[in-house]
Amino acid sequence: MTTGIATTADHLRAALDGPWGEIREQARTQLADDAFAGDSYLDYKAARARVLDQMRVIATMGYAERGFRRENGGTSEPGAAVTGLEMLAYADLSLWVKAGVQWGLFGGAVENLGTERHREYIKRLISLDLLGCFAMTESGHGSDVAHLETTATYDPATQEFVIHSPTPSARKDYIGGAAEHARMAAVFAQLITQGEGRGVHCLLVPIRDENGADLPGVTTFDDGLKGGLPGVDNGRIVFDQVRIPRENLLNRYADVEPEGTYSSEIENPSRRFFTTLGTLVRGRVSVGGAAAAGTRVALSIAIRYALKRRQFSDPDSGQETVLLDYRSHQRRLLPLVAKTYALAFAQNDLVRRMHLVQTGQDLNPSSQRALEKRAAGLKVAQTRHATRGIQECREACGGAGYLTENRLVTLKADTDVFTTFEGDNVVLTQLVAKELLTAYSDEVRDLDALGWVKFAATMAGDEVRKVTGVRQLIQRLRDGSNDSVDEGDLARRAVQLQLFADREEYLVRTAGHRLRARAKDTTPFEAFNNAQDHILTAGTAHIDRLTLEAFIEGIEGIQDPEARELAETVCDLYVYATLEENLDWYIMHRFMSVERAKAVRRGVNELVDRLRPEALTLVEGMGVPESMLRAAMLDDASVFERG
């Protein structure tokens, strides 16, 4: 199918490429060289060296500069930076992580938390003259950043901060770059001055000399072998009374005067803490995008394989059947493609919003908060999708899928930790749900469990909608028992959106009421803990609704009629598959009749059947060049040819 000289796949790819499509096209050419691919036969020491060499080449291509402001030697294009570096995930996820640590986490901390006095560091880290790491997580505290144990105590006599690990659990852990390559760490620590704790702040701490030896008071360890990402040198750092100049405090939001006086324009310690973390949102945006990129590679491999591989003879023709002609195979892979499309549009929208906020084009104070919530939610959705989707692709390719030469097991291993870093997915889902309650009151924003319960107790008058059997009866009368996708009212976008929104709204409201009811006869923590499963489900429902909205808006931008029609069908499959995953909830809460639930199941079958002839077009639309797949089984004649 073509329109002019562009194919339907070309139009789909242009839509999925988003606002920085030219950056993606450039990367597809630049990164297709085998020099950027991973080598699974290398041991982890050699893999680390190879990735660092690759980084030095990437540093000459202009990818890093886009992420930094002009006054710091960059080009002030954060959207382009995230998009361009995401493309590294097509080549090797170790390379993407290494780049993300250097230019995203370490570089982002210096630029976004520092001031003019730290500018020299930024120019050096862009060129890789200064290799750094991002030392936030500790062995004892991963998700609970506010209670990190590392201390930064100010000594006015020498005008220095003393960085110290007071307990074994204060050891910085899992830090990318800490094992071998980093010379400096952006260390998050409890700042203490004039005998008073001021909360978590970030300071620049040199950890190695030019020869790679630990500096006095610094002890680094190698985390050793991991489940994946062999090219990333994760390690541990312990500090023993390490002294650094006062100026090494990244002082955008708080500073310490030479005599030890602490000052900050943000008086509320909690607000100051969340403002500090909020400026680092780009890392969370990037992790979701890279996970999605890994999923696109896996699906591109698995579906191309399923279009070639034959198993079991058709009794009528005697010929073996192509895998993708089996309904079970269509059902296991095509809904994953539909969700991949949905999340691609959602990611494009997220990166666009991030770009507007970080370039100062959107100065609305609520936009930063909304960005953080959306970034958290989509990071959860995309990393969970990667974990599930890549595993399904591996299984769908049988024994061949288990061979390292076909990449699927490597993609699975490399993306596995994405559900954990840049925010544990359960914690982030809870964060999303908490933000949803701000629709009722701004007061809930910085509350702990006790505050949440107190807030919920004030929600008098916000009654949960009563859903009775009458609603189901109406649906039974309205739902035809044999309607096709096109005939039933579920084909209408308004109905689809309403079903997604109904679930989200109901869950958010009832979560609040559950907190209120439980608070009457238990402790605040127990009330919060009791409702946690409910709160997490509400956050997930919100993410699903945002993703659908982004998909619908993305389709609006497709001008080619054939590509747009195909995208509409893919969107229908995303809706039907998501509803099918949650049929028990919809039926149990009487938002859907049994008849309609059956129609949803039939609809999934009808839609995968309709999309089967377009499978290759959909794969090409995802935008992973064939030359970057590097799966040996796709070119192995012995796998496909018989006799």
Short mmCIF file of N, CA and C in Angstrom, two decimals, residues 252-316:
data_model
loop_
_atom_site.label_atom_id
_atom_site.label_comp_id
_atom_site.label_asym_id
_atom_site.label_seq_id
_atom_site.Cartn_x
_atom_site.Cartn_y
_atom_site.Cartn_z
N ARG A 252 21.96 25.39 43.47
CA ARG A 252 20.86 26.11 42.81
C ARG A 252 19.72 26.40 43.79
N TYR A 253 19.41 25.45 44.66
CA TYR A 253 18.25 25.62 45.54
C TYR A 253 18.63 25.85 47.00
N ALA A 254 19.89 25.75 47.34
CA ALA A 254 20.32 25.98 48.71
C ALA A 254 21.83 26.20 48.72
N ASP A 255 22.30 26.98 49.70
CA ASP A 255 23.73 27.25 49.77
C ASP A 255 24.15 27.36 51.23
N VAL A 256 25.46 27.24 51.43
CA VAL A 256 26.04 27.40 52.75
C VAL A 256 27.13 28.47 52.64
N GLU A 257 27.01 29.52 53.45
CA GLU A 257 27.99 30.61 53.44
C GLU A 257 29.29 30.14 54.09
N PRO A 258 30.39 30.87 53.85
CA PRO A 258 31.69 30.45 54.40
C PRO A 258 31.67 30.19 55.91
N GLU A 259 30.88 30.98 56.65
CA GLU A 259 30.86 30.77 58.10
C GLU A 259 29.90 29.67 58.52
N GLY A 260 29.13 29.11 57.56
CA GLY A 260 28.27 27.97 57.87
C GLY A 260 26.78 28.26 57.83
N THR A 261 26.38 29.49 57.55
CA THR A 261 24.96 29.83 57.50
C THR A 261 24.30 29.18 56.29
N TYR A 262 23.19 28.52 56.55
CA TYR A 262 22.44 27.84 55.49
C TYR A 262 21.34 28.76 54.97
N SER A 263 21.12 28.76 53.67
CA SER A 263 20.05 29.58 53.09
C SER A 263 19.42 28.86 51.91
N SER A 264 18.13 29.10 51.72
CA SER A 264 17.41 28.54 50.58
C SER A 264 16.18 29.39 50.30
N GLU A 265 15.89 29.58 49.02
CA GLU A 265 14.69 30.32 48.65
C GLU A 265 13.43 29.51 48.89
N ILE A 266 13.59 28.20 49.05
CA ILE A 266 12.44 27.32 49.30
C ILE A 266 12.46 26.97 50.79
N GLU A 267 11.59 27.59 51.55
CA GLU A 267 11.63 27.44 53.00
C GLU A 267 11.19 26.05 53.46
N ASN A 268 10.17 25.50 52.81
CA ASN A 268 9.64 24.20 53.22
C ASN A 268 10.63 23.09 52.84
N PRO A 269 11.18 22.36 53.82
CA PRO A 269 12.18 21.32 53.51
C PRO A 269 11.65 20.25 52.56
N SER A 270 10.38 19.88 52.74
CA SER A 270 9.80 18.86 51.87
C SER A 270 9.70 19.36 50.44
N ARG A 271 9.26 20.60 50.28
CA ARG A 271 9.18 21.18 48.93
C ARG A 271 10.56 21.27 48.30
N ARG A 272 11.53 21.65 49.10
CA ARG A 272 12.88 21.78 48.58
C ARG A 272 13.40 20.43 48.09
N PHE A 273 13.12 19.40 48.87
CA PHE A 273 13.55 18.05 48.50
C PHE A 273 12.90 17.61 47.19
N PHE A 274 11.59 17.78 47.08
CA PHE A 274 10.89 17.34 45.87
C PHE A 274 11.22 18.22 44.67
N THR A 275 11.52 19.49 44.92
CA THR A 275 11.96 20.36 43.82
C THR A 275 13.30 19.88 43.27
N THR A 276 14.18 19.50 44.19
CA THR A 276 15.49 18.98 43.78
C THR A 276 15.34 17.73 42.92
N LEU A 277 14.54 16.79 43.38
CA LEU A 277 14.35 15.55 42.62
C LEU A 277 13.60 15.81 41.32
N GLY A 278 12.68 16.78 41.34
CA GLY A 278 11.88 17.05 40.15
C GLY A 278 12.70 17.54 38.97
N THR A 279 13.81 18.22 39.24
CA THR A 279 14.65 18.71 38.14
C THR A 279 15.34 17.57 37.41
N LEU A 280 15.35 16.37 38.02
CA LEU A 280 16.02 15.22 37.43
C LEU A 280 15.06 14.31 36.68
N VAL A 281 13.90 14.85 36.32
CA VAL A 281 12.85 14.05 35.71
C VAL A 281 13.26 13.46 34.36
N ARG A 282 14.25 14.08 33.72
CA ARG A 282 14.65 13.62 32.39
C ARG A 282 15.13 12.17 32.40
N GLY A 283 15.75 11.75 33.50
CA GLY A 283 16.21 10.37 33.60
C GLY A 283 15.06 9.39 33.55
N ARG A 284 13.98 9.73 34.22
CA ARG A 284 12.81 8.86 34.25
C ARG A 284 12.15 8.81 32.88
N VAL A 285 12.10 9.96 32.22
CA VAL A 285 11.56 10.01 30.85
C VAL A 285 12.38 9.11 29.94
N SER A 286 13.69 9.16 30.10
CA SER A 286 14.59 8.42 29.22
C SER A 286 14.51 6.91 29.45
N VAL A 287 14.37 6.48 30.70
CA VAL A 287 14.30 5.05 30.98
C VAL A 287 13.09 4.42 30.31
N GLY A 288 11.94 5.10 30.40
CA GLY A 288 10.75 4.58 29.73
C GLY A 288 10.96 4.47 28.23
N GLY A 289 11.57 5.49 27.64
CA GLY A 289 11.81 5.48 26.20
C GLY A 289 12.74 4.37 25.77
N ALA A 290 13.79 4.11 26.56
CA ALA A 290 14.74 3.06 26.22
C ALA A 290 14.11 1.68 26.37
N ALA A 291 13.29 1.50 27.40
CA ALA A 291 12.58 0.23 27.57
C ALA A 291 11.68 -0.03 26.37
N ALA A 292 10.99 1.01 25.93
CA ALA A 292 10.11 0.88 24.77
C ALA A 292 10.92 0.55 23.52
N ALA A 293 12.10 1.14 23.39
CA ALA A 293 12.95 0.85 22.23
C ALA A 293 13.37 -0.61 22.23
N GLY A 294 13.72 -1.14 23.40
CA GLY A 294 14.07 -2.55 23.49
C GLY A 294 12.91 -3.46 23.11
N THR A 295 11.71 -3.06 23.51
CA THR A 295 10.52 -3.85 23.14
C THR A 295 10.29 -3.83 21.64
N ARG A 296 10.49 -2.67 21.02
CA ARG A 296 10.31 -2.59 19.56
C ARG A 296 11.29 -3.50 18.83
N VAL A 297 12.52 -3.57 19.32
CA VAL A 297 13.50 -4.47 18.70
C VAL A 297 13.02 -5.92 18.83
N ALA A 298 12.59 -6.30 20.03
CA ALA A 298 12.16 -7.68 20.26
C ALA A 298 10.96 -8.05 19.39
N LEU A 299 9.97 -7.17 19.33
CA LEU A 299 8.79 -7.44 18.51
C LEU A 299 9.13 -7.49 17.03
N SER A 300 10.04 -6.64 16.61
CA SER A 300 10.47 -6.65 15.20
C SER A 300 11.10 -7.99 14.85
N ILE A 301 11.89 -8.52 15.76
CA ILE A 301 12.52 -9.83 15.53
C ILE A 301 11.47 -10.93 15.55
N ALA A 302 10.64 -10.96 16.59
CA ALA A 302 9.69 -12.06 16.77
C ALA A 302 8.65 -12.13 15.66
N ILE A 303 8.18 -10.98 15.20
CA ILE A 303 7.14 -11.01 14.16
C ILE A 303 7.76 -11.33 12.81
N ARG A 304 8.92 -10.82 12.52
CA ARG A 304 9.58 -11.21 11.27
C ARG A 304 9.85 -12.72 11.25
N TYR A 305 10.22 -13.25 12.40
CA TYR A 305 10.43 -14.69 12.50
C TYR A 305 9.12 -15.44 12.28
N ALA A 306 8.05 -14.96 12.89
CA ALA A 306 6.75 -15.62 12.77
C ALA A 306 6.18 -15.55 11.37
N LEU A 307 6.65 -14.61 10.57
CA LEU A 307 6.21 -14.50 9.17
C LEU A 307 6.97 -15.45 8.25
N LYS A 308 8.04 -16.06 8.76
CA LYS A 308 8.84 -16.99 7.97
C LYS A 308 8.73 -18.43 8.47
N ARG A 309 8.75 -18.59 9.76
CA ARG A 309 8.83 -19.91 10.37
C ARG A 309 7.52 -20.68 10.18
N ARG A 310 7.61 -21.96 9.79
CA ARG A 310 6.44 -22.82 9.60
C ARG A 310 6.52 -24.01 10.55
N GLN A 311 5.37 -24.40 11.08
CA GLN A 311 5.29 -25.58 11.94
C GLN A 311 3.92 -26.23 11.81
N PHE A 312 3.86 -27.53 11.70
CA PHE A 312 2.65 -28.35 11.64
C PHE A 312 1.92 -28.18 10.30
N SER A 313 1.59 -29.32 9.72
CA SER A 313 0.98 -29.31 8.39
C SER A 313 -0.51 -29.02 8.45
N ASP A 314 -0.97 -28.28 7.48
CA ASP A 314 -2.41 -28.06 7.28
C ASP A 314 -2.97 -29.35 6.66
N PRO A 315 -3.94 -30.01 7.30
CA PRO A 315 -4.45 -31.29 6.77
C PRO A 315 -5.09 -31.16 5.40
N ASP A 316 -5.57 -29.97 5.04
CA ASP A 316 -6.20 -29.77 3.73
C ASP A 316 -5.17 -29.59 2.62
#
